[in-house]
Amino acid sequence: MTSVDLPSLVKSLSVAFNAKDYESCEKLLGPTKVELIKHNLLVPNLQKSNLSETYISDLNITKNILEIGALSSIYLSKFDIYQSYFTQLRQFYFNDIKALNDSNNKCKLISLYLLILLSQGDVTTFHSELEYLDKHFSDLEDDELLSYPIKVDRWLMEGSYQKAWGLLEAGSAVPELDVFSKTLMEAIRDEIAMSTELAYESLPLMNVKTLLFFNTEKNAETFALERGWEITNSTVYFHNKERINQNVVEEEIEEQDGKANMTGTKLAQFNLIKKTMDYAVNIETII
């Protein structure tokens, strides 16, 4: 690299990351990015006249630094910061310079970004990203990491919550995906809870436990009370239809303002979800 200070910062950052000291990484990333800006490395200039071997080498180091920032933010559960790092990494990943866009972390970080979009219910951006990625990968579903969020999305759209939950619960060979799985599982649980509120006036607590993938009725009871449901004689009463209908109206207004949301998708899925849950209640499982 081109600065005495920058190599020292990069070395310290690498040591902290390898030691899994992600809070120290977070502290080091600020001054490191300042040094990158000083040396015109944070935003690559990809004009052919500037692409010397030294410059490409420096850009690859910059890319590694941003990847450390992205992965550290995942371990710290700071997903908004992750998205900021991923936005910066896009310019390194998606270009015509093979010596720059190759990375062992590329597919993993893309997969994590897609999972974040799913957890936020931002299916519009999710599918826009898939269209974009399809232009850069020969077959997305052939890649184990990239196919992971695609499967989750497909099963959620179908109302096949058990398949999506099972995939997340089983874990993966990639620790970062497992770190994020809990967040996405909570999002799935909330989605099922909202659909349950719309589909039923009440349900036995034992069925609510099964529908929401809780191990015990006590855990299901805690969740129900936190959501404002009433429990009487081991029966859960939802009493939330007016509030939910108001939320749907508010989401539709937000959509008119151009904000990403799942309103249309949710409304289209309600009949399918209710049929699925009716069957699930009878057999005490979600198929």
PDB file of C-alpha atoms in Angstrom:
ATOM      1  CA  MET A   1       0.000   0.000   0.000  1.00  0.00           C
ATOM      2  CA  THR A   2       1.037   3.634  -0.339  1.00  0.00           C
ATOM      3  CA  SER A   3       1.006   4.859   3.273  1.00  0.00           C
ATOM      4  CA  VAL A   4       3.047   4.053   6.348  1.00  0.00           C
ATOM      5  CA  ASP A   5      -0.057   4.405   8.509  1.00  0.00           C
ATOM      6  CA  LEU A   6      -2.324   2.361   6.299  1.00  0.00           C
ATOM      7  CA  PRO A   7      -0.302  -0.899   6.380  1.00  0.00           C
ATOM      8  CA  SER A   8      -0.230  -0.699  10.175  1.00  0.00           C
ATOM      9  CA  LEU A   9      -3.982  -0.224  10.342  1.00  0.00           C
ATOM     10  CA  VAL A  10      -4.587  -3.072   7.904  1.00  0.00           C
ATOM     11  CA  LYS A  11      -2.356  -5.401   9.906  1.00  0.00           C
ATOM     12  CA  SER A  12      -4.127  -4.537  13.176  1.00  0.00           C
ATOM     13  CA  LEU A  13      -7.508  -5.009  11.516  1.00  0.00           C
ATOM     14  CA  SER A  14      -6.516  -8.426  10.177  1.00  0.00           C
ATOM     15  CA  VAL A  15      -5.222  -9.540  13.585  1.00  0.00           C
ATOM     16  CA  ALA A  16      -8.428  -8.424  15.324  1.00  0.00           C
ATOM     17  CA  PHE A  17     -10.632 -10.148  12.751  1.00  0.00           C
ATOM     18  CA  ASN A  18      -8.720 -13.427  12.941  1.00  0.00           C
ATOM     19  CA  ALA A  19      -9.050 -13.249  16.735  1.00  0.00           C
ATOM     20  CA  LYS A  20     -12.817 -12.742  16.297  1.00  0.00           C
ATOM     21  CA  ASP A  21     -12.559  -9.420  18.106  1.00  0.00           C
ATOM     22  CA  TYR A  22     -15.256  -7.768  16.021  1.00  0.00           C
ATOM     23  CA  GLU A  23     -15.684  -4.748  18.301  1.00  0.00           C
ATOM     24  CA  SER A  24     -12.008  -3.880  17.808  1.00  0.00           C
ATOM     25  CA  CYS A  25     -12.523  -4.349  14.076  1.00  0.00           C
ATOM     26  CA  GLU A  26     -15.337  -1.828  14.194  1.00  0.00           C
ATOM     27  CA  LYS A  27     -13.103   0.718  15.934  1.00  0.00           C
ATOM     28  CA  LEU A  28     -10.239   0.188  13.480  1.00  0.00           C
ATOM     29  CA  LEU A  29     -12.398   0.383  10.360  1.00  0.00           C
ATOM     30  CA  GLY A  30     -13.151   4.088  10.791  1.00  0.00           C
ATOM     31  CA  PRO A  31      -9.570   5.379  10.595  1.00  0.00           C
ATOM     32  CA  THR A  32      -8.713   2.722   8.008  1.00  0.00           C
ATOM     33  CA  LYS A  33     -11.433   3.972   5.661  1.00  0.00           C
ATOM     34  CA  VAL A  34     -10.246   7.546   6.180  1.00  0.00           C
ATOM     35  CA  GLU A  35      -6.780   6.499   4.976  1.00  0.00           C
ATOM     36  CA  LEU A  36      -8.324   4.699   2.003  1.00  0.00           C
ATOM     37  CA  ILE A  37     -10.171   7.875   1.046  1.00  0.00           C
ATOM     38  CA  LYS A  38      -6.947   9.893   1.283  1.00  0.00           C
ATOM     39  CA  HIS A  39      -5.327   7.571  -1.229  1.00  0.00           C
ATOM     40  CA  ASN A  40      -8.343   7.388  -3.597  1.00  0.00           C
ATOM     41  CA  LEU A  41      -8.843   3.690  -2.939  1.00  0.00           C
ATOM     42  CA  LEU A  42     -12.292   3.529  -1.327  1.00  0.00           C
ATOM     43  CA  VAL A  43     -13.997   4.403  -4.620  1.00  0.00           C
ATOM     44  CA  PRO A  44     -12.096   2.636  -7.409  1.00  0.00           C
ATOM     45  CA  ASN A  45     -11.247   4.420 -10.624  1.00  0.00           C
ATOM     46  CA  LEU A  46     -11.668   1.643 -13.169  1.00  0.00           C
ATOM     47  CA  GLN A  47     -10.625   3.523 -16.287  1.00  0.00           C
ATOM     48  CA  LYS A  48      -8.168   1.392 -18.219  1.00  0.00           C
ATOM     49  CA  SER A  49      -5.473   4.054 -18.091  1.00  0.00           C
ATOM     50  CA  ASN A  50      -5.434   3.793 -14.279  1.00  0.00           C
ATOM     51  CA  LEU A  51      -5.377   0.008 -13.945  1.00  0.00           C
ATOM     52  CA  SER A  52      -1.751  -0.644 -13.175  1.00  0.00           C
ATOM     53  CA  GLU A  53      -0.783  -3.861 -11.424  1.00  0.00           C
ATOM     54  CA  THR A  54       0.002  -1.909  -8.246  1.00  0.00           C
ATOM     55  CA  TYR A  55      -3.342  -0.120  -8.304  1.00  0.00           C
ATOM     56  CA  ILE A  56      -5.271  -3.386  -8.774  1.00  0.00           C
ATOM     57  CA  SER A  57      -3.314  -4.876  -5.855  1.00  0.00           C
ATOM     58  CA  ASP A  58      -4.205  -1.889  -3.662  1.00  0.00           C
ATOM     59  CA  LEU A  59      -7.877  -2.154  -4.657  1.00  0.00           C
ATOM     60  CA  ASN A  60      -7.929  -5.823  -3.729  1.00  0.00           C
ATOM     61  CA  ILE A  61      -6.615  -4.931  -0.278  1.00  0.00           C
ATOM     62  CA  THR A  62      -9.353  -2.302  -0.033  1.00  0.00           C
ATOM     63  CA  LYS A  63     -11.893  -4.952  -0.997  1.00  0.00           C
ATOM     64  CA  ASN A  64     -10.600  -7.251   1.753  1.00  0.00           C
ATOM     65  CA  ILE A  65     -10.935  -4.430   4.282  1.00  0.00           C
ATOM     66  CA  LEU A  66     -14.553  -3.800   3.280  1.00  0.00           C
ATOM     67  CA  GLU A  67     -15.275  -7.525   3.509  1.00  0.00           C
ATOM     68  CA  ILE A  68     -13.919  -7.561   7.060  1.00  0.00           C
ATOM     69  CA  GLY A  69     -16.206  -4.634   7.841  1.00  0.00           C
ATOM     70  CA  ALA A  70     -19.205  -6.411   6.364  1.00  0.00           C
ATOM     71  CA  LEU A  71     -18.565  -9.696   8.166  1.00  0.00           C
ATOM     72  CA  SER A  72     -17.833  -7.960  11.470  1.00  0.00           C
ATOM     73  CA  SER A  73     -21.155  -6.111  11.258  1.00  0.00           C
ATOM     74  CA  ILE A  74     -22.955  -9.442  10.777  1.00  0.00           C
ATOM     75  CA  TYR A  75     -21.372 -10.866  13.923  1.00  0.00           C
ATOM     76  CA  LEU A  76     -22.312  -7.665  15.773  1.00  0.00           C
ATOM     77  CA  SER A  77     -25.891  -7.910  14.387  1.00  0.00           C
ATOM     78  CA  LYS A  78     -25.608  -4.456  12.824  1.00  0.00           C
ATOM     79  CA  PHE A  79     -27.386  -5.244   9.585  1.00  0.00           C
ATOM     80  CA  ASP A  80     -27.855  -1.632   8.485  1.00  0.00           C
ATOM     81  CA  ILE A  81     -24.084  -1.173   8.622  1.00  0.00           C
ATOM     82  CA  TYR A  82     -23.676  -4.419   6.695  1.00  0.00           C
ATOM     83  CA  GLN A  83     -25.806  -3.045   3.885  1.00  0.00           C
ATOM     84  CA  SER A  84     -23.603   0.051   3.741  1.00  0.00           C
ATOM     85  CA  TYR A  85     -20.492  -2.119   3.354  1.00  0.00           C
ATOM     86  CA  PHE A  86     -22.187  -4.267   0.742  1.00  0.00           C
ATOM     87  CA  THR A  87     -23.091  -1.153  -1.265  1.00  0.00           C
ATOM     88  CA  GLN A  88     -19.401  -0.214  -1.286  1.00  0.00           C
ATOM     89  CA  LEU A  89     -18.386  -3.754  -2.260  1.00  0.00           C
ATOM     90  CA  ARG A  90     -20.692  -3.818  -5.282  1.00  0.00           C
ATOM     91  CA  GLN A  91     -18.282  -1.656  -7.275  1.00  0.00           C
ATOM     92  CA  PHE A  92     -15.544  -4.227  -6.627  1.00  0.00           C
ATOM     93  CA  TYR A  93     -17.680  -7.316  -7.280  1.00  0.00           C
ATOM     94  CA  PHE A  94     -19.561  -6.283 -10.403  1.00  0.00           C
ATOM     95  CA  ASN A  95     -17.166  -5.074 -13.069  1.00  0.00           C
ATOM     96  CA  ASP A  96     -15.269  -6.506 -16.032  1.00  0.00           C
ATOM     97  CA  ILE A  97     -11.935  -6.799 -14.240  1.00  0.00           C
ATOM     98  CA  LYS A  98     -11.544 -10.434 -13.216  1.00  0.00           C
ATOM     99  CA  ALA A  99      -8.467  -9.685 -11.107  1.00  0.00           C
ATOM    100  CA  LEU A 100     -10.683  -7.424  -8.978  1.00  0.00           C
ATOM    101  CA  ASN A 101     -14.131  -8.998  -8.895  1.00  0.00           C
ATOM    102  CA  ASP A 102     -13.024 -12.465  -7.795  1.00  0.00           C
ATOM    103  CA  SER A 103     -13.330 -13.140  -4.062  1.00  0.00           C
ATOM    104  CA  ASN A 104     -13.810 -16.152  -1.822  1.00  0.00           C
ATOM    105  CA  ASN A 105     -16.332 -14.116   0.177  1.00  0.00           C
ATOM    106  CA  LYS A 106     -18.358 -12.800  -2.756  1.00  0.00           C
ATOM    107  CA  CYS A 107     -21.180 -15.349  -2.865  1.00  0.00           C
ATOM    108  CA  LYS A 108     -21.385 -15.497   0.920  1.00  0.00           C
ATOM    109  CA  LEU A 109     -21.787 -11.737   1.239  1.00  0.00           C
ATOM    110  CA  ILE A 110     -24.352 -11.598  -1.557  1.00  0.00           C
ATOM    111  CA  SER A 111     -26.332 -14.368   0.130  1.00  0.00           C
ATOM    112  CA  LEU A 112     -26.266 -12.499   3.443  1.00  0.00           C
ATOM    113  CA  TYR A 113     -27.519  -9.343   1.745  1.00  0.00           C
ATOM    114  CA  LEU A 114     -30.413 -11.257   0.185  1.00  0.00           C
ATOM    115  CA  LEU A 115     -31.295 -12.786   3.560  1.00  0.00           C
ATOM    116  CA  ILE A 116     -31.385  -9.339   5.131  1.00  0.00           C
ATOM    117  CA  LEU A 117     -33.801  -8.150   2.453  1.00  0.00           C
ATOM    118  CA  LEU A 118     -36.043 -11.151   3.161  1.00  0.00           C
ATOM    119  CA  SER A 119     -36.006 -10.519   6.903  1.00  0.00           C
ATOM    120  CA  GLN A 120     -37.056  -6.927   6.253  1.00  0.00           C
ATOM    121  CA  GLY A 121     -39.917  -8.076   4.027  1.00  0.00           C
ATOM    122  CA  ASP A 122     -38.411  -6.157   1.115  1.00  0.00           C
ATOM    123  CA  VAL A 123     -39.321  -8.675  -1.578  1.00  0.00           C
ATOM    124  CA  THR A 124     -39.387  -6.002  -4.279  1.00  0.00           C
ATOM    125  CA  THR A 125     -35.690  -5.236  -3.847  1.00  0.00           C
ATOM    126  CA  PHE A 126     -34.956  -8.943  -3.300  1.00  0.00           C
ATOM    127  CA  HIS A 127     -36.340  -9.938  -6.697  1.00  0.00           C
ATOM    128  CA  SER A 128     -34.766  -6.928  -8.390  1.00  0.00           C
ATOM    129  CA  GLU A 129     -31.439  -8.084  -7.017  1.00  0.00           C
ATOM    130  CA  LEU A 130     -32.039 -11.611  -8.316  1.00  0.00           C
ATOM    131  CA  GLU A 131     -32.651 -10.206 -11.808  1.00  0.00           C
ATOM    132  CA  TYR A 132     -29.428  -8.230 -11.552  1.00  0.00           C
ATOM    133  CA  LEU A 133     -27.443 -11.195 -10.238  1.00  0.00           C
ATOM    134  CA  ASP A 134     -28.796 -13.441 -12.974  1.00  0.00           C
ATOM    135  CA  LYS A 135     -26.864 -11.304 -15.463  1.00  0.00           C
ATOM    136  CA  HIS A 136     -23.605 -11.943 -13.609  1.00  0.00           C
ATOM    137  CA  PHE A 137     -23.959 -15.646 -12.732  1.00  0.00           C
ATOM    138  CA  SER A 138     -24.677 -18.451 -15.179  1.00  0.00           C
ATOM    139  CA  ASP A 139     -27.065 -20.214 -12.787  1.00  0.00           C
ATOM    140  CA  LEU A 140     -27.719 -18.815  -9.320  1.00  0.00           C
ATOM    141  CA  GLU A 141     -29.252 -22.016  -7.987  1.00  0.00           C
ATOM    142  CA  ASP A 142     -26.160 -24.024  -8.846  1.00  0.00           C
ATOM    143  CA  ASP A 143     -24.261 -22.149  -6.163  1.00  0.00           C
ATOM    144  CA  GLU A 144     -24.852 -23.537  -2.672  1.00  0.00           C
ATOM    145  CA  LEU A 145     -24.653 -20.145  -0.982  1.00  0.00           C
ATOM    146  CA  LEU A 146     -26.688 -18.146  -3.509  1.00  0.00           C
ATOM    147  CA  SER A 147     -29.398 -20.805  -3.672  1.00  0.00           C
ATOM    148  CA  TYR A 148     -29.919 -20.596   0.101  1.00  0.00           C
ATOM    149  CA  PRO A 149     -31.942 -17.328   0.196  1.00  0.00           C
ATOM    150  CA  ILE A 150     -33.660 -18.259  -3.075  1.00  0.00           C
ATOM    151  CA  LYS A 151     -35.049 -21.432  -1.465  1.00  0.00           C
ATOM    152  CA  VAL A 152     -36.159 -19.537   1.639  1.00  0.00           C
ATOM    153  CA  ASP A 153     -37.975 -16.957  -0.503  1.00  0.00           C
ATOM    154  CA  ARG A 154     -39.667 -19.584  -2.654  1.00  0.00           C
ATOM    155  CA  TRP A 155     -40.939 -21.549   0.340  1.00  0.00           C
ATOM    156  CA  LEU A 156     -42.195 -18.414   2.072  1.00  0.00           C
ATOM    157  CA  MET A 157     -44.086 -17.393  -1.068  1.00  0.00           C
ATOM    158  CA  GLU A 158     -45.649 -20.859  -1.194  1.00  0.00           C
ATOM    159  CA  GLY A 159     -46.570 -20.754   2.490  1.00  0.00           C
ATOM    160  CA  SER A 160     -44.242 -23.726   3.073  1.00  0.00           C
ATOM    161  CA  TYR A 161     -43.011 -22.358   6.373  1.00  0.00           C
ATOM    162  CA  GLN A 162     -41.850 -25.706   7.702  1.00  0.00           C
ATOM    163  CA  LYS A 163     -39.415 -26.125   4.805  1.00  0.00           C
ATOM    164  CA  ALA A 164     -38.006 -22.622   5.275  1.00  0.00           C
ATOM    165  CA  TRP A 165     -37.777 -23.061   9.044  1.00  0.00           C
ATOM    166  CA  GLY A 166     -36.157 -26.472   8.688  1.00  0.00           C
ATOM    167  CA  LEU A 167     -33.494 -25.121   6.335  1.00  0.00           C
ATOM    168  CA  LEU A 168     -32.621 -22.313   8.751  1.00  0.00           C
ATOM    169  CA  GLU A 169     -32.785 -24.495  11.849  1.00  0.00           C
ATOM    170  CA  ALA A 170     -30.508 -27.126  10.318  1.00  0.00           C
ATOM    171  CA  GLY A 171     -27.798 -24.533   9.933  1.00  0.00           C
ATOM    172  CA  SER A 172     -25.149 -24.396   7.250  1.00  0.00           C
ATOM    173  CA  ALA A 173     -21.431 -24.832   6.776  1.00  0.00           C
ATOM    174  CA  VAL A 174     -21.078 -21.054   6.777  1.00  0.00           C
ATOM    175  CA  PRO A 175     -20.993 -19.520  10.298  1.00  0.00           C
ATOM    176  CA  GLU A 176     -22.150 -16.103   9.103  1.00  0.00           C
ATOM    177  CA  LEU A 177     -25.359 -17.548   7.676  1.00  0.00           C
ATOM    178  CA  ASP A 178     -26.030 -19.262  11.007  1.00  0.00           C
ATOM    179  CA  VAL A 179     -25.490 -15.971  12.828  1.00  0.00           C
ATOM    180  CA  PHE A 180     -28.197 -14.464  10.650  1.00  0.00           C
ATOM    181  CA  SER A 181     -30.558 -17.458  10.736  1.00  0.00           C
ATOM    182  CA  LYS A 182     -31.987 -16.509  14.141  1.00  0.00           C
ATOM    183  CA  THR A 183     -33.023 -13.095  12.853  1.00  0.00           C
ATOM    184  CA  LEU A 184     -34.697 -14.592   9.787  1.00  0.00           C
ATOM    185  CA  MET A 185     -36.424 -17.292  11.858  1.00  0.00           C
ATOM    186  CA  GLU A 186     -37.886 -14.562  14.056  1.00  0.00           C
ATOM    187  CA  ALA A 187     -39.117 -12.801  10.917  1.00  0.00           C
ATOM    188  CA  ILE A 188     -40.789 -16.028   9.725  1.00  0.00           C
ATOM    189  CA  ARG A 189     -42.401 -16.477  13.129  1.00  0.00           C
ATOM    190  CA  ASP A 190     -43.756 -12.918  13.007  1.00  0.00           C
ATOM    191  CA  GLU A 191     -45.098 -13.510   9.497  1.00  0.00           C
ATOM    192  CA  ILE A 192     -46.925 -16.656  10.635  1.00  0.00           C
ATOM    193  CA  ALA A 193     -48.230 -14.812  13.708  1.00  0.00           C
ATOM    194  CA  MET A 194     -49.696 -12.032  11.572  1.00  0.00           C
ATOM    195  CA  SER A 195     -51.306 -14.543   9.224  1.00  0.00           C
ATOM    196  CA  THR A 196     -52.698 -16.455  12.203  1.00  0.00           C
ATOM    197  CA  GLU A 197     -54.272 -13.267  13.564  1.00  0.00           C
ATOM    198  CA  LEU A 198     -56.024 -12.725  10.256  1.00  0.00           C
ATOM    199  CA  ALA A 199     -57.121 -16.323   9.817  1.00  0.00           C
ATOM    200  CA  TYR A 200     -58.480 -17.124  13.284  1.00  0.00           C
ATOM    201  CA  GLU A 201     -60.368 -15.597  16.194  1.00  0.00           C
ATOM    202  CA  SER A 202     -58.789 -18.120  18.585  1.00  0.00           C
ATOM    203  CA  LEU A 203     -56.739 -21.318  18.727  1.00  0.00           C
ATOM    204  CA  PRO A 204     -55.693 -23.786  21.426  1.00  0.00           C
ATOM    205  CA  LEU A 205     -52.328 -22.863  22.913  1.00  0.00           C
ATOM    206  CA  MET A 206     -50.883 -26.220  21.855  1.00  0.00           C
ATOM    207  CA  ASN A 207     -51.695 -25.435  18.212  1.00  0.00           C
ATOM    208  CA  VAL A 208     -50.153 -21.998  18.490  1.00  0.00           C
ATOM    209  CA  LYS A 209     -47.003 -23.663  19.851  1.00  0.00           C
ATOM    210  CA  THR A 210     -46.851 -25.928  16.809  1.00  0.00           C
ATOM    211  CA  LEU A 211     -47.683 -23.225  14.266  1.00  0.00           C
ATOM    212  CA  LEU A 212     -44.984 -20.907  15.592  1.00  0.00           C
ATOM    213  CA  PHE A 213     -42.319 -23.614  16.017  1.00  0.00           C
ATOM    214  CA  PHE A 214     -41.950 -23.288  19.779  1.00  0.00           C
ATOM    215  CA  ASN A 215     -40.538 -26.186  21.783  1.00  0.00           C
ATOM    216  CA  THR A 216     -42.807 -25.616  24.769  1.00  0.00           C
ATOM    217  CA  GLU A 217     -46.224 -24.136  25.448  1.00  0.00           C
ATOM    218  CA  LYS A 218     -44.580 -21.839  27.992  1.00  0.00           C
ATOM    219  CA  ASN A 219     -42.496 -20.229  25.255  1.00  0.00           C
ATOM    220  CA  ALA A 220     -45.579 -19.910  23.076  1.00  0.00           C
ATOM    221  CA  GLU A 221     -47.471 -18.309  25.957  1.00  0.00           C
ATOM    222  CA  THR A 222     -44.714 -15.744  26.516  1.00  0.00           C
ATOM    223  CA  PHE A 223     -44.722 -14.838  22.823  1.00  0.00           C
ATOM    224  CA  ALA A 224     -48.521 -14.576  22.773  1.00  0.00           C
ATOM    225  CA  LEU A 225     -48.649 -12.224  25.742  1.00  0.00           C
ATOM    226  CA  GLU A 226     -45.875 -10.043  24.317  1.00  0.00           C
ATOM    227  CA  ARG A 227     -47.896  -9.748  21.106  1.00  0.00           C
ATOM    228  CA  GLY A 228     -50.989  -8.678  23.023  1.00  0.00           C
ATOM    229  CA  TRP A 229     -52.956 -11.897  22.629  1.00  0.00           C
ATOM    230  CA  GLU A 230     -55.238 -13.054  25.426  1.00  0.00           C
ATOM    231  CA  ILE A 231     -54.923 -16.543  26.927  1.00  0.00           C
ATOM    232  CA  THR A 232     -57.838 -18.121  28.778  1.00  0.00           C
ATOM    233  CA  ASN A 233     -58.112 -21.812  29.690  1.00  0.00           C
ATOM    234  CA  SER A 234     -55.211 -22.740  27.385  1.00  0.00           C
ATOM    235  CA  THR A 235     -56.880 -20.988  24.445  1.00  0.00           C
ATOM    236  CA  VAL A 236     -55.318 -18.016  22.650  1.00  0.00           C
ATOM    237  CA  TYR A 237     -57.670 -15.208  21.593  1.00  0.00           C
ATOM    238  CA  PHE A 238     -56.225 -12.830  19.017  1.00  0.00           C
ATOM    239  CA  HIS A 239     -58.603  -9.796  18.982  1.00  0.00           C
ATOM    240  CA  ASN A 240     -56.296  -8.040  16.557  1.00  0.00           C
ATOM    241  CA  LYS A 241     -58.162  -7.857  13.262  1.00  0.00           C
ATOM    242  CA  GLU A 242     -58.945  -4.148  13.452  1.00  0.00           C
ATOM    243  CA  ARG A 243     -55.312  -3.296  14.181  1.00  0.00           C
ATOM    244  CA  ILE A 244     -54.035  -5.559  11.391  1.00  0.00           C
ATOM    245  CA  ASN A 245     -56.469  -4.169   8.852  1.00  0.00           C
ATOM    246  CA  GLN A 246     -55.256  -0.681   9.775  1.00  0.00           C
ATOM    247  CA  ASN A 247     -51.668  -1.835   9.260  1.00  0.00           C
ATOM    248  CA  VAL A 248     -52.552  -3.142   5.793  1.00  0.00           C
ATOM    249  CA  VAL A 249     -54.080   0.231   4.886  1.00  0.00           C
ATOM    250  CA  GLU A 250     -50.973   2.033   6.167  1.00  0.00           C
ATOM    251  CA  GLU A 251     -48.703  -0.294   4.190  1.00  0.00           C
ATOM    252  CA  GLU A 252     -50.683   0.379   1.010  1.00  0.00           C
ATOM    253  CA  ILE A 253     -50.251   4.109   1.575  1.00  0.00           C
ATOM    254  CA  GLU A 254     -46.518   3.561   2.047  1.00  0.00           C
ATOM    255  CA  GLU A 255     -46.402   1.601  -1.195  1.00  0.00           C
ATOM    256  CA  GLN A 256     -47.957   4.555  -3.018  1.00  0.00           C
ATOM    257  CA  ASP A 257     -45.149   6.682  -1.581  1.00  0.00           C
ATOM    258  CA  GLY A 258     -42.647   4.294  -3.144  1.00  0.00           C
ATOM    259  CA  LYS A 259     -41.603   2.479   0.013  1.00  0.00           C
ATOM    260  CA  ALA A 260     -40.717  -1.225  -0.274  1.00  0.00           C
ATOM    261  CA  ASN A 261     -43.118  -3.548   1.533  1.00  0.00           C
ATOM    262  CA  MET A 262     -44.899  -6.880   1.231  1.00  0.00           C
ATOM    263  CA  THR A 263     -48.527  -5.687   1.278  1.00  0.00           C
ATOM    264  CA  GLY A 264     -49.547  -7.062  -2.105  1.00  0.00           C
ATOM    265  CA  THR A 265     -47.780 -10.349  -1.511  1.00  0.00           C
ATOM    266  CA  LYS A 266     -49.338 -10.772   1.929  1.00  0.00           C
ATOM    267  CA  LEU A 267     -52.850 -10.142   0.681  1.00  0.00           C
ATOM    268  CA  ALA A 268     -52.386 -12.597  -2.160  1.00  0.00           C
ATOM    269  CA  GLN A 269     -51.135 -15.283   0.218  1.00  0.00           C
ATOM    270  CA  PHE A 270     -53.769 -15.078   2.963  1.00  0.00           C
ATOM    271  CA  ASN A 271     -56.164 -17.658   1.464  1.00  0.00           C
ATOM    272  CA  LEU A 272     -53.333 -20.114   0.808  1.00  0.00           C
ATOM    273  CA  ILE A 273     -51.904 -19.571   4.287  1.00  0.00           C
ATOM    274  CA  LYS A 274     -55.263 -20.128   5.959  1.00  0.00           C
ATOM    275  CA  LYS A 275     -55.791 -23.410   4.118  1.00  0.00           C
ATOM    276  CA  THR A 276     -52.271 -24.482   5.083  1.00  0.00           C
ATOM    277  CA  MET A 277     -52.801 -23.567   8.722  1.00  0.00           C
ATOM    278  CA  ASP A 278     -56.229 -25.209   8.867  1.00  0.00           C
ATOM    279  CA  TYR A 279     -54.564 -28.454   7.846  1.00  0.00           C
ATOM    280  CA  ALA A 280     -51.661 -27.813  10.205  1.00  0.00           C
ATOM    281  CA  VAL A 281     -53.976 -27.323  13.165  1.00  0.00           C
ATOM    282  CA  ASN A 282     -55.610 -30.673  12.485  1.00  0.00           C
ATOM    283  CA  ILE A 283     -52.360 -32.619  12.269  1.00  0.00           C
ATOM    284  CA  GLU A 284     -50.352 -30.371  14.648  1.00  0.00           C
ATOM    285  CA  THR A 285     -47.708 -29.501  12.062  1.00  0.00           C
ATOM    286  CA  ILE A 286     -47.138 -27.216   9.133  1.00  0.00           C
ATOM    287  CA  ILE A 287     -46.694 -29.058   5.884  1.00  0.00           C
TER     288      ILE A 287
END
